[in-house]
JSON list of C-alpha atoms in Angstrom, two decimals:
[
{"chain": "L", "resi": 1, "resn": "UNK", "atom": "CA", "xyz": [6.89, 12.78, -4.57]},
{"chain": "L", "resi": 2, "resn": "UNK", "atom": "CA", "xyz": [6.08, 9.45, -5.98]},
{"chain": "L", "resi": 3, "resn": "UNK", "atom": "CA", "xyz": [5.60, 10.72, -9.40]},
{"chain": "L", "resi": 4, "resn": "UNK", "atom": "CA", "xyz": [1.95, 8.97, -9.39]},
{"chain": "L", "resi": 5, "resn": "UNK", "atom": "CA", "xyz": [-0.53, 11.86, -8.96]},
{"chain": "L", "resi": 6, "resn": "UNK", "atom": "CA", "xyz": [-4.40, 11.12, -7.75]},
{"chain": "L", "resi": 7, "resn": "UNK", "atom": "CA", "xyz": [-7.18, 13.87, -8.01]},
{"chain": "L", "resi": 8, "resn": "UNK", "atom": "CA", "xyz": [-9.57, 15.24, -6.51]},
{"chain": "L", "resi": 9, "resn": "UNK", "atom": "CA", "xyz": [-7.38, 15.01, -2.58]},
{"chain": "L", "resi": 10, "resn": "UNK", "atom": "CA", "xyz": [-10.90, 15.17, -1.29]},
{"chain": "L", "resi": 11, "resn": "UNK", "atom": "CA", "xyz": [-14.57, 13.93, -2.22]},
{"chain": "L", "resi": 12, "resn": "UNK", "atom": "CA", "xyz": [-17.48, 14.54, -0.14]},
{"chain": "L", "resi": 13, "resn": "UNK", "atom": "CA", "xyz": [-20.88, 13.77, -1.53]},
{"chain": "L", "resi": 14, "resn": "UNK", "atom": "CA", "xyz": [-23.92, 12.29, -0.11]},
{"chain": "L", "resi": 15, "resn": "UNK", "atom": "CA", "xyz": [-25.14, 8.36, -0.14]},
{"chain": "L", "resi": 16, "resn": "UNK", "atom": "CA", "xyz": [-26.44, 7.38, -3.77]},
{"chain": "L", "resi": 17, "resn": "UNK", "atom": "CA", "xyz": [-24.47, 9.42, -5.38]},
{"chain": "L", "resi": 18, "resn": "UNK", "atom": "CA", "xyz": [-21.72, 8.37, -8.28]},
{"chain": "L", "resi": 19, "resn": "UNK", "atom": "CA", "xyz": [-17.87, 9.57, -8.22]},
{"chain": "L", "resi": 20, "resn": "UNK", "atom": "CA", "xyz": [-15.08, 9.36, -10.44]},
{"chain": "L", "resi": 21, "resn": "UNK", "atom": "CA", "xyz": [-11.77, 9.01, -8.61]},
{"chain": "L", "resi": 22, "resn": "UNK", "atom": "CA", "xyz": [-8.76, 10.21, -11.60]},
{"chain": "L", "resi": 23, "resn": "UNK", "atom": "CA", "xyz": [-5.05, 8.57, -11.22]},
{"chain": "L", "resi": 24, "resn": "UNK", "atom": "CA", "xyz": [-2.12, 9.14, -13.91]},
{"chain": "L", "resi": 25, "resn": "UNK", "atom": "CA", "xyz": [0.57, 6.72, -13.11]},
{"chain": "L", "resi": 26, "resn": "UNK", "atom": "CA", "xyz": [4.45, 7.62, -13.00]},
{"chain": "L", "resi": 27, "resn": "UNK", "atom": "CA", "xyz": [6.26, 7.71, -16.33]},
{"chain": "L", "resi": 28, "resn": "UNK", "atom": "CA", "xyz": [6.51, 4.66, -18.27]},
{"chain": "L", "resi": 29, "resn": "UNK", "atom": "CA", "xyz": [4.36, 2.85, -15.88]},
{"chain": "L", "resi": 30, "resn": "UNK", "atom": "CA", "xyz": [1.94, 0.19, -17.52]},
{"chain": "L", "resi": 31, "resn": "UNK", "atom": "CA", "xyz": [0.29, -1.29, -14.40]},
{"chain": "L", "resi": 32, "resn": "UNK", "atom": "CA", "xyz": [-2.15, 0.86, -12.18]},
{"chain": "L", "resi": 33, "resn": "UNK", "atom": "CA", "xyz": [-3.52, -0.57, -9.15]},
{"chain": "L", "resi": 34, "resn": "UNK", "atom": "CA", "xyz": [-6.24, 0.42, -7.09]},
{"chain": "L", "resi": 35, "resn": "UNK", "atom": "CA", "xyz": [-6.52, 0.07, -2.93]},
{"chain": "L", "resi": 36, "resn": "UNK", "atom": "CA", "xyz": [-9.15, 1.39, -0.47]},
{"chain": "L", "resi": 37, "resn": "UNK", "atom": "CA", "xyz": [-7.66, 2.19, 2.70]},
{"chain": "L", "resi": 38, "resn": "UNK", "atom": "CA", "xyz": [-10.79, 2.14, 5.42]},
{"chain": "L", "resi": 39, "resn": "UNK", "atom": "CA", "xyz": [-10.64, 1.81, 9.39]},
{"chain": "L", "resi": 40, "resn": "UNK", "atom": "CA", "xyz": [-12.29, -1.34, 9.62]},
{"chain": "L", "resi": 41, "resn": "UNK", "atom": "CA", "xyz": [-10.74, -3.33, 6.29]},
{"chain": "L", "resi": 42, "resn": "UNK", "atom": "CA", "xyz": [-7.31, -1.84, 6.43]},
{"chain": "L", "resi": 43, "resn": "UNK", "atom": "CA", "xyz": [-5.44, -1.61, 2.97]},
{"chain": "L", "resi": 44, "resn": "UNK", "atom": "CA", "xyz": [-7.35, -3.97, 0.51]},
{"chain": "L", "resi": 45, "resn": "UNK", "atom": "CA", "xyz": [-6.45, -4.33, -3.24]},
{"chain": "L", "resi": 46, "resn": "UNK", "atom": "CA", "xyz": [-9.44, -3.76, -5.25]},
{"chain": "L", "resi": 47, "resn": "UNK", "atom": "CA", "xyz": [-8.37, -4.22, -8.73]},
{"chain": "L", "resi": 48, "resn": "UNK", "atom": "CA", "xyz": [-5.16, -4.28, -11.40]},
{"chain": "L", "resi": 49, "resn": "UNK", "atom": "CA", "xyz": [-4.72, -2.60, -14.73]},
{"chain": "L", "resi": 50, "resn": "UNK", "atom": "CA", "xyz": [-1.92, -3.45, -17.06]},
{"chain": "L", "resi": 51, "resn": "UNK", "atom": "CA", "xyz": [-1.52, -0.99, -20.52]},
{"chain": "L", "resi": 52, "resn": "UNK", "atom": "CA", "xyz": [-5.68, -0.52, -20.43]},
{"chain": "L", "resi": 53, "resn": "UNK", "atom": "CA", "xyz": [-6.14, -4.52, -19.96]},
{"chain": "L", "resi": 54, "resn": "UNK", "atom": "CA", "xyz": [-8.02, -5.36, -16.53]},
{"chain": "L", "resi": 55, "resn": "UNK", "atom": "CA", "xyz": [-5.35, -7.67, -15.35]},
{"chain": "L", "resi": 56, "resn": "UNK", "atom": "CA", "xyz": [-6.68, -8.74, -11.43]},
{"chain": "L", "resi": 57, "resn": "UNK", "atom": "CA", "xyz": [-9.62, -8.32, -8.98]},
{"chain": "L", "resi": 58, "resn": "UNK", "atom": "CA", "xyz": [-9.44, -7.92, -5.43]},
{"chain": "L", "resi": 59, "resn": "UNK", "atom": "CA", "xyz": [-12.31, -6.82, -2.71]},
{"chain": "L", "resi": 60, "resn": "UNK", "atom": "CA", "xyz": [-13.70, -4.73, -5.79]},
{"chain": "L", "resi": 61, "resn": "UNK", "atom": "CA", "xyz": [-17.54, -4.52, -5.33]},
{"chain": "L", "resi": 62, "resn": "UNK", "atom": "CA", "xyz": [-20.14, -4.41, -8.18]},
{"chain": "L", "resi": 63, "resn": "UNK", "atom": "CA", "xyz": [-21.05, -0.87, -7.79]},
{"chain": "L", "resi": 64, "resn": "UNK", "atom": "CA", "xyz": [-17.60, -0.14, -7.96]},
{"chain": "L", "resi": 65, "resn": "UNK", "atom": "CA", "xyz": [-15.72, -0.59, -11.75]},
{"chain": "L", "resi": 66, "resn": "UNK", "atom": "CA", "xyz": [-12.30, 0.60, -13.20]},
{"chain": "L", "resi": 67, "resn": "UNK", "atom": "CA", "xyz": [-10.68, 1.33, -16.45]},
{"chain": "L", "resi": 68, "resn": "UNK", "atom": "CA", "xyz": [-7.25, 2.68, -17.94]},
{"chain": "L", "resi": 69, "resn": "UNK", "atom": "CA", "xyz": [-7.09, 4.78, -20.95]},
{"chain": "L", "resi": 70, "resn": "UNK", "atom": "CA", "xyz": [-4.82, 4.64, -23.68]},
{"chain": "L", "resi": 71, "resn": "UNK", "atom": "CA", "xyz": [-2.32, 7.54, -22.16]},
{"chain": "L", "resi": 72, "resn": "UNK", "atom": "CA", "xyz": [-2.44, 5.11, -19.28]},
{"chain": "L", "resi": 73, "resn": "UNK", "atom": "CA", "xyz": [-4.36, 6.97, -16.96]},
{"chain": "L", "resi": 74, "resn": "UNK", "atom": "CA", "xyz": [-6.98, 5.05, -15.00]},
{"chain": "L", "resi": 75, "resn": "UNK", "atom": "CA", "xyz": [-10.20, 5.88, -13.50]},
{"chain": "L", "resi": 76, "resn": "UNK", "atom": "CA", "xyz": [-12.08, 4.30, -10.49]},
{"chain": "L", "resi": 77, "resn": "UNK", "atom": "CA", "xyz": [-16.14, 5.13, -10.88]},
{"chain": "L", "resi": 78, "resn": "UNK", "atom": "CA", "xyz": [-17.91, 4.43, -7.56]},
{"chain": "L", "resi": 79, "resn": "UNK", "atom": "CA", "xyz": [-21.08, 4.35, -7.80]},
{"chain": "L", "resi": 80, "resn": "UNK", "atom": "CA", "xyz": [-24.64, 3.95, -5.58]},
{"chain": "L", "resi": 81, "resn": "UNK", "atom": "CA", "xyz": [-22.64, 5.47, -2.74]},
{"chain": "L", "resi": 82, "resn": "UNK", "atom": "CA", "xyz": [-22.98, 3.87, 0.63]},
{"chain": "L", "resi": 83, "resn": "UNK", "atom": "CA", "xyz": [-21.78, 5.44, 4.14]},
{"chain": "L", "resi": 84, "resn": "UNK", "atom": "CA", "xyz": [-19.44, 2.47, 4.75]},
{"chain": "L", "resi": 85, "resn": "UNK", "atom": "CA", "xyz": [-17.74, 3.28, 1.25]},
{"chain": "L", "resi": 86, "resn": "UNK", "atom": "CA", "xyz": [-16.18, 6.62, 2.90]},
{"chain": "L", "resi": 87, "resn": "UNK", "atom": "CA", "xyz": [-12.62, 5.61, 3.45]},
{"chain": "L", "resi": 88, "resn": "UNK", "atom": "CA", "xyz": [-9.37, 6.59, 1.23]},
{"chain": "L", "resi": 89, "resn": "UNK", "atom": "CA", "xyz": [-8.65, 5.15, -1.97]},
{"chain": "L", "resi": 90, "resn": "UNK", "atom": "CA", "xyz": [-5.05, 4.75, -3.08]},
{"chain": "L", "resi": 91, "resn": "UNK", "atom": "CA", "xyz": [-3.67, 4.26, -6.75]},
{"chain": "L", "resi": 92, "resn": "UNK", "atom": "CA", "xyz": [-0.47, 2.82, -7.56]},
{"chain": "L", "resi": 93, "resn": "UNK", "atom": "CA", "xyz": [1.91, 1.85, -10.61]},
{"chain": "L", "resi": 94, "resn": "UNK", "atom": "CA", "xyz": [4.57, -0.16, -11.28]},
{"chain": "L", "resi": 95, "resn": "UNK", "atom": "CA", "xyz": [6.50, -0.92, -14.87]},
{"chain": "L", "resi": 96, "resn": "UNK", "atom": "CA", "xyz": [5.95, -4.44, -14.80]},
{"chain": "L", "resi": 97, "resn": "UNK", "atom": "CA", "xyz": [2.49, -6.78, -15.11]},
{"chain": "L", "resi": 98, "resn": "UNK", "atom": "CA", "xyz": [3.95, -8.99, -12.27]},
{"chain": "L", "resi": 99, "resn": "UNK", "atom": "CA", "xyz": [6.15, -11.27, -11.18]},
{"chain": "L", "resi": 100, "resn": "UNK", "atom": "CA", "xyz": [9.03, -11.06, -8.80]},
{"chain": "L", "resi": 101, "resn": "UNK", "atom": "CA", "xyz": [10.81, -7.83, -8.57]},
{"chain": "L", "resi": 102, "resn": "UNK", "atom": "CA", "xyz": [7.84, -5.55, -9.23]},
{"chain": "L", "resi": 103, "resn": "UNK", "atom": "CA", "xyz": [7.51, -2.61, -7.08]},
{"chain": "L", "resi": 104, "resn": "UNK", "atom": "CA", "xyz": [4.72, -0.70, -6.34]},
{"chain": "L", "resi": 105, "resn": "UNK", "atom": "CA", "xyz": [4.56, 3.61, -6.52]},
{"chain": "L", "resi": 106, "resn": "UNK", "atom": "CA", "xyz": [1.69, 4.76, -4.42]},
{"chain": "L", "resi": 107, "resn": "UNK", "atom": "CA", "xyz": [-0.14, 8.43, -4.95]},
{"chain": "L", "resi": 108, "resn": "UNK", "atom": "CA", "xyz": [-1.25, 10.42, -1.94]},
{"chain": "L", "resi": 109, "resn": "UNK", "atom": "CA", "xyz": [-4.75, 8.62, -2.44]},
{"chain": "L", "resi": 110, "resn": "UNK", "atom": "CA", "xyz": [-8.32, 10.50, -2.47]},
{"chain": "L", "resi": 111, "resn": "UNK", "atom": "CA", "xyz": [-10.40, 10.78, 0.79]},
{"chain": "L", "resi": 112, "resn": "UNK", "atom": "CA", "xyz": [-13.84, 9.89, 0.02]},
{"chain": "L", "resi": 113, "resn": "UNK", "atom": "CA", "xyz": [-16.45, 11.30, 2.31]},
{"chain": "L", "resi": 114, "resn": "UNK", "atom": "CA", "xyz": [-20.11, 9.87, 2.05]},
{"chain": "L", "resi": 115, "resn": "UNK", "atom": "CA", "xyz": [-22.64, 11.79, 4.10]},
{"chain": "Y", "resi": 1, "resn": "UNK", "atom": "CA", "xyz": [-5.60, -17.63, 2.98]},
{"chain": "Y", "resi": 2, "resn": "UNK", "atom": "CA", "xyz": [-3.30, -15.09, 2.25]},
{"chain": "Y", "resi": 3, "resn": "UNK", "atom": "CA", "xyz": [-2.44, -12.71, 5.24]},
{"chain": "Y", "resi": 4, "resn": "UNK", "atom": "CA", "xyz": [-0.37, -10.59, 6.78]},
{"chain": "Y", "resi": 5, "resn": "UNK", "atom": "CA", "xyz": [-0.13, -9.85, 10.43]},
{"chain": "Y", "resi": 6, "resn": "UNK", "atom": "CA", "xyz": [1.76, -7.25, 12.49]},
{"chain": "Y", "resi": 7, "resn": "UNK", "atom": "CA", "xyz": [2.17, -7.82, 16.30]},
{"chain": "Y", "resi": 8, "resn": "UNK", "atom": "CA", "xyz": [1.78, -4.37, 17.36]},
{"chain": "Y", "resi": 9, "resn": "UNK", "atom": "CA", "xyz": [-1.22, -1.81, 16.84]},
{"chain": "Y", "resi": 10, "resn": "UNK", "atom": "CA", "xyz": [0.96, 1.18, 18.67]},
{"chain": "Y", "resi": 11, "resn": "UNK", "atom": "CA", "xyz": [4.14, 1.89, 19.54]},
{"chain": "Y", "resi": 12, "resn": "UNK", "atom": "CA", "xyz": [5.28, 5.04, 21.47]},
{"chain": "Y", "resi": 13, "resn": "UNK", "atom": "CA", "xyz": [8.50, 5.55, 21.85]},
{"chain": "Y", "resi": 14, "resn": "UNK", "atom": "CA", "xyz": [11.40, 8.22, 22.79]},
{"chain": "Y", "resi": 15, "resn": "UNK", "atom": "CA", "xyz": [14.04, 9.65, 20.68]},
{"chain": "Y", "resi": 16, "resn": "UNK", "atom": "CA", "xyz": [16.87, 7.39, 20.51]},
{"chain": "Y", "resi": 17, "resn": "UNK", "atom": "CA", "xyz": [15.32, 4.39, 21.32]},
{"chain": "Y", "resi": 18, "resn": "UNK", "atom": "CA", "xyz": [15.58, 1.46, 19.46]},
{"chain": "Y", "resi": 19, "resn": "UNK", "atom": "CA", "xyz": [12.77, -0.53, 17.50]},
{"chain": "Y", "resi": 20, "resn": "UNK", "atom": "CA", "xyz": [11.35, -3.36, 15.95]},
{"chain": "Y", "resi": 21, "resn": "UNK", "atom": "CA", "xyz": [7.73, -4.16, 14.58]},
{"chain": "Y", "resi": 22, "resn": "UNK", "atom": "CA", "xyz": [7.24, -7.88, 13.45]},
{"chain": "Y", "resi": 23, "resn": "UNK", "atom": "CA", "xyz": [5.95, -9.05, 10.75]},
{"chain": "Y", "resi": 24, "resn": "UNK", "atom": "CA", "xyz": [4.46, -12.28, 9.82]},
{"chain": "Y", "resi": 25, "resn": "UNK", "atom": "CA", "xyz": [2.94, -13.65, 6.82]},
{"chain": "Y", "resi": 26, "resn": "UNK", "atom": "CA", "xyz": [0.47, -16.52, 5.89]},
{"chain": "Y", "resi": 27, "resn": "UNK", "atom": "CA", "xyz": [1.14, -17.20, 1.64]},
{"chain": "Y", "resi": 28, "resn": "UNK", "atom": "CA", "xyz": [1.93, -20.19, -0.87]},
{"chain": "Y", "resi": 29, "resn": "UNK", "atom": "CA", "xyz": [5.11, -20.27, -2.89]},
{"chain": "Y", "resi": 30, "resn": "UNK", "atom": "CA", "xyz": [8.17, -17.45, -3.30]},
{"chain": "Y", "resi": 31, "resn": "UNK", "atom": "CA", "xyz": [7.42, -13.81, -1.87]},
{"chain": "Y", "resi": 32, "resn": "UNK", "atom": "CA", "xyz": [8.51, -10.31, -2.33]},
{"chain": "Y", "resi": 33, "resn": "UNK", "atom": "CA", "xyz": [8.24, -8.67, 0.99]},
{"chain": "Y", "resi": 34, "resn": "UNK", "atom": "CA", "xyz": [7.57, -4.76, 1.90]},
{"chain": "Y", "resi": 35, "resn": "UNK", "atom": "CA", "xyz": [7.91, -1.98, 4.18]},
{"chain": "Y", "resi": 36, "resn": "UNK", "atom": "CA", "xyz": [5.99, 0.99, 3.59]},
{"chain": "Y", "resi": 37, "resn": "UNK", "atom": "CA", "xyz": [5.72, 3.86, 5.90]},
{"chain": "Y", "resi": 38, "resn": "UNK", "atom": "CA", "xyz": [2.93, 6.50, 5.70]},
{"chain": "Y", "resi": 39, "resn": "UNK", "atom": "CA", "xyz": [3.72, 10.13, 7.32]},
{"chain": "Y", "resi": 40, "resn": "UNK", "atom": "CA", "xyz": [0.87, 12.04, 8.57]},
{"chain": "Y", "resi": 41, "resn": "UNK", "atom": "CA", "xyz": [-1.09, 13.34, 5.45]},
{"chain": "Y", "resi": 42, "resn": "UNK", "atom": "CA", "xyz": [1.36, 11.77, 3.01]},
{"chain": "Y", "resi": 43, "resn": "UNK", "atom": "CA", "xyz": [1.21, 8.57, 0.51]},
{"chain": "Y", "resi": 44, "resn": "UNK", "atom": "CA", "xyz": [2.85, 5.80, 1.18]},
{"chain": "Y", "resi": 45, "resn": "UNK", "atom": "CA", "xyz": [6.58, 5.29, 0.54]},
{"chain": "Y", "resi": 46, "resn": "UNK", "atom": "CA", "xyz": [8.66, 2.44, 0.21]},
{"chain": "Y", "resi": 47, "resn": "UNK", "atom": "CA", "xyz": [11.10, 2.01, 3.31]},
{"chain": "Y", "resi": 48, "resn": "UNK", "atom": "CA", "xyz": [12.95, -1.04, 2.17]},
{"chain": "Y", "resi": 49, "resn": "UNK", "atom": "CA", "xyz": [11.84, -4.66, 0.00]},
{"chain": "Y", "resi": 50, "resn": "UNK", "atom": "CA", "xyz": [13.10, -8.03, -0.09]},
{"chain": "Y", "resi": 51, "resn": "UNK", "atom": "CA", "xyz": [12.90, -10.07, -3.38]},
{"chain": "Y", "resi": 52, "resn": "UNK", "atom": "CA", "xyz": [15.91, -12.44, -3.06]},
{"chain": "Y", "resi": 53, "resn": "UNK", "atom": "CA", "xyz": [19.25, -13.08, -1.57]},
{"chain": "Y", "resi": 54, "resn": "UNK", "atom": "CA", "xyz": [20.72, -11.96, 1.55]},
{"chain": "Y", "resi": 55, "resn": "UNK", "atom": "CA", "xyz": [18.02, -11.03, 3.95]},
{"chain": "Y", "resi": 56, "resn": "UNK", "atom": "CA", "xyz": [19.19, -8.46, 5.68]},
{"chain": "Y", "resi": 57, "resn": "UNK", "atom": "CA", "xyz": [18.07, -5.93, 3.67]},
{"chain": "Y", "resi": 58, "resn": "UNK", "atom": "CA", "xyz": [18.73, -2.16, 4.39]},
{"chain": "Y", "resi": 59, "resn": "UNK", "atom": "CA", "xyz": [16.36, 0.48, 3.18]},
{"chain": "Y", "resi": 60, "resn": "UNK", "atom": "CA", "xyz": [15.98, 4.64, 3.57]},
{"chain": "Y", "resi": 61, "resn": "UNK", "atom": "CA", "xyz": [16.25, 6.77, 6.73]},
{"chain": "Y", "resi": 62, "resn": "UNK", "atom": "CA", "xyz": [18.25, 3.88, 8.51]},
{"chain": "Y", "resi": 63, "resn": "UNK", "atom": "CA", "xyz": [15.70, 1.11, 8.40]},
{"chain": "Y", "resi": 64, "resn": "UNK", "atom": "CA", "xyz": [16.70, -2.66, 8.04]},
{"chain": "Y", "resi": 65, "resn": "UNK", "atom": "CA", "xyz": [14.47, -5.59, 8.06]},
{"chain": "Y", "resi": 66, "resn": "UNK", "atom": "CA", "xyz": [15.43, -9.61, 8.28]},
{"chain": "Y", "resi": 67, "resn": "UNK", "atom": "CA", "xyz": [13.50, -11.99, 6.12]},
{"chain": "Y", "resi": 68, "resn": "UNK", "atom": "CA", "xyz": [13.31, -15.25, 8.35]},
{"chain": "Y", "resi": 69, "resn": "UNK", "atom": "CA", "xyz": [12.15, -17.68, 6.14]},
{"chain": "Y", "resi": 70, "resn": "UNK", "atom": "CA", "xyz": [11.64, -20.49, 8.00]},
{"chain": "Y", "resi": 71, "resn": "UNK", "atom": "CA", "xyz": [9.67, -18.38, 10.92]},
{"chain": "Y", "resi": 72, "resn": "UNK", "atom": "CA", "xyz": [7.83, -16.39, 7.89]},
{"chain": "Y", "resi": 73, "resn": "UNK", "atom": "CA", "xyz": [8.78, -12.89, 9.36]},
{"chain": "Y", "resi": 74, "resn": "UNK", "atom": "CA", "xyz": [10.17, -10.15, 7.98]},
{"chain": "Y", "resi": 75, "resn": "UNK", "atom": "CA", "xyz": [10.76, -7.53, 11.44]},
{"chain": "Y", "resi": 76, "resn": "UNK", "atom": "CA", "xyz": [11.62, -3.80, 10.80]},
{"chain": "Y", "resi": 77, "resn": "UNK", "atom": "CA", "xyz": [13.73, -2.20, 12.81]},
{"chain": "Y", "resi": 78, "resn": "UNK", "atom": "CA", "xyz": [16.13, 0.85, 13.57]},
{"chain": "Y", "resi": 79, "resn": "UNK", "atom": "CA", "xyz": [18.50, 1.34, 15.89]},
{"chain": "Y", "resi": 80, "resn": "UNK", "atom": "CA", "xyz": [17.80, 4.63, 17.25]},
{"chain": "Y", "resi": 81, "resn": "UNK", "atom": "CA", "xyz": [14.30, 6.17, 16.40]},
{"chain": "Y", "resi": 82, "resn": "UNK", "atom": "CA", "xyz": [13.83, 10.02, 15.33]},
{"chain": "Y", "resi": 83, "resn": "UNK", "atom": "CA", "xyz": [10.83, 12.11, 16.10]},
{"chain": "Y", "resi": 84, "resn": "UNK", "atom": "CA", "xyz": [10.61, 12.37, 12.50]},
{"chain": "Y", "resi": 85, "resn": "UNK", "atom": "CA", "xyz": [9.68, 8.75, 12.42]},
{"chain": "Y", "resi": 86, "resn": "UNK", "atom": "CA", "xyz": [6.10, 9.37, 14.00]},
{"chain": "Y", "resi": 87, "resn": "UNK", "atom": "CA", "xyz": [4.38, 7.38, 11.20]},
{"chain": "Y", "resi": 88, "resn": "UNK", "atom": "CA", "xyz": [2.30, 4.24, 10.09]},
{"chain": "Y", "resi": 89, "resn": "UNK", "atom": "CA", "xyz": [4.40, 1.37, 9.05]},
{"chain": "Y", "resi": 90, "resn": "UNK", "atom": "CA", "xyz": [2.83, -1.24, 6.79]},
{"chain": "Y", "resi": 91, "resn": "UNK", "atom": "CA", "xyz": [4.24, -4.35, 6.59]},
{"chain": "Y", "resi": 92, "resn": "UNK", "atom": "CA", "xyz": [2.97, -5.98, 2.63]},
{"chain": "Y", "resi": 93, "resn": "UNK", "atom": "CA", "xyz": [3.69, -9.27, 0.97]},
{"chain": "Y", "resi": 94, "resn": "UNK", "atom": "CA", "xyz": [3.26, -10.26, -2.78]},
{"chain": "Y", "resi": 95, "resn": "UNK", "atom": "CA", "xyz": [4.24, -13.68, -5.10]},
{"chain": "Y", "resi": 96, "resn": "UNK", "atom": "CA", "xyz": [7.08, -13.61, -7.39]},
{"chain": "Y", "resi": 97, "resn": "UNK", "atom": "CA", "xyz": [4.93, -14.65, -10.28]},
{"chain": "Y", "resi": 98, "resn": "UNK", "atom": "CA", "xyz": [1.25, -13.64, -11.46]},
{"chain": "Y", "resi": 99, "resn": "UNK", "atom": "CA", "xyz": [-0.20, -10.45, -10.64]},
{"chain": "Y", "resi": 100, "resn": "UNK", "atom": "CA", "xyz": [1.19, -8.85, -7.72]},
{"chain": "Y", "resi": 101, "resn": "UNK", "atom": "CA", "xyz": [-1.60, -7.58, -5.40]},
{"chain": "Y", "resi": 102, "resn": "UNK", "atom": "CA", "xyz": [0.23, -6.15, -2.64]},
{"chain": "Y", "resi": 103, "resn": "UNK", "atom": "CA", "xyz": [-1.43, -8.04, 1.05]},
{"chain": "Y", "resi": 104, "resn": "UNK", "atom": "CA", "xyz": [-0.77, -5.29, 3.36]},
{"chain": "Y", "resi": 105, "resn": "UNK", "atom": "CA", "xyz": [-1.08, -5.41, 7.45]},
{"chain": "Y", "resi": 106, "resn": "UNK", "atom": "CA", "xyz": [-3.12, -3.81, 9.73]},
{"chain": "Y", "resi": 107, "resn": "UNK", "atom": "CA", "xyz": [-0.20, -0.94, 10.54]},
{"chain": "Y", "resi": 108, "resn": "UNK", "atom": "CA", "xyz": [1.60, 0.01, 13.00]},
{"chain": "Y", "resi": 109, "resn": "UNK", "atom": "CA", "xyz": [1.45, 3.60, 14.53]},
{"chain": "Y", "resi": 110, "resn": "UNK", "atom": "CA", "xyz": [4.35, 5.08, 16.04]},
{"chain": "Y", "resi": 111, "resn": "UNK", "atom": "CA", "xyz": [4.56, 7.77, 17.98]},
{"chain": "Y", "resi": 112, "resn": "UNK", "atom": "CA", "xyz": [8.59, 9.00, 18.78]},
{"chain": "Y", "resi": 113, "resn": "UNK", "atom": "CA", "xyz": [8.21, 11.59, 21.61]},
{"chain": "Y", "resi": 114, "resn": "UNK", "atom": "CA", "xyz": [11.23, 14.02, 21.56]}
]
């Protein structure tokens, strides 16, 4: 257990709909990170939180936004739901903002499923 | 451009055997370099990292990986492979300053037939 926890594990709703994808980072953590694991893209960084402060973008489309909360929780709202945004979407924290030595705790993701 | 590539797609191999996956990567400047390994159903976990120093570096479950600098490779391997290794192994490269987005490979899946 990496001590980062994601929920729901699974999300199936249909095209054009919105979701809101929960992750509460380990213990002390200040960074969150979001990636979307899909067949075709592979792993790809989609955007960076550091103590509720959007910190970097990745691949992050603009139907797709992030925040982080003051208990350091973050959320990932997906919205306008396309087939091709089915795929698994990973969170992961890390005590630092950056910089060498930072290491990365991933959750067990949530499988989105757009019908 | 930023990238990371990994030779091999799959791997099947039986208990015992030995193995390496390469790794190469395309980035600017200092890295940190990763190994992450995803069992079926599971999140990924960290198998071993190299941020500085000697680069041999020695992680869990009797992995080690060699940072090559001047080739820009940083290979995984283990002597003799487990059936409990049947995994994805995701080779992922970040700077040492700035905001470290993790650039992850494609993966490689192994299969370790008893």
């Amino acid at each position: 257990d990496s001590g980062v926890t994601q929920t729901p594990k699974h999300l199936i709703t249909a095209t054009g709909q919105r979701v809101t994808l929960r992750c509460s980072p380990r213990s002390g953590d200040l960074s969150v990170y979001w990636y979307q694991q899909s067949l075709d893209q592979g792993l790809q960084f989609l955007i960076q939180y550091y103590n509720g402060e959007e910190r970097a973008k990745g691949n992050i489309l603009e139907r797709f936004s992030a925040q982080q909360f003051p208990d350091l929780h973050s959320e990932l709202n997906l919205s306008s739901l396309e087939l091709g945004d089915s795929a698994l979407y990973f969170c992961a924290s890390s005590g630092l903002a950056g910089g060498a030595k930072n290491i990365q705790y991933f959750g067990a993701g949530t499988r989105l499923s757009v019908l | 451009a930023q990238s990371v590539s990994q030779h091999n797609h799959h791997v099947i191999l039986s208990e015992a055997a030995s193995l390496e996956l390469g790794c190469n990567y395309s980035y600017g400047g200092t890295v940190n370099l990763f190994w992450y390994v995803q069992y079926p159903g599971q999140h990924l976990q960290l198998l071993l990292k190299y941020f500085s120093g000697d680069p041999l570096v020695k992680g869990i479950k009797g992995f080690e990986a060699e940072f090559i600098k001047s080739k820009f490779s940083f290979n995984l391997r283990k002597p003799s492979v487990q059936w409990s290794d049947t995994a994805e192994y995701f080779c992922a490269v970040t700077g040492t300053s700035g905001y470290n987005k993790l650039i992850f490979g494609a993966g490689t899946r192994l299969a370790v037939h008893p």
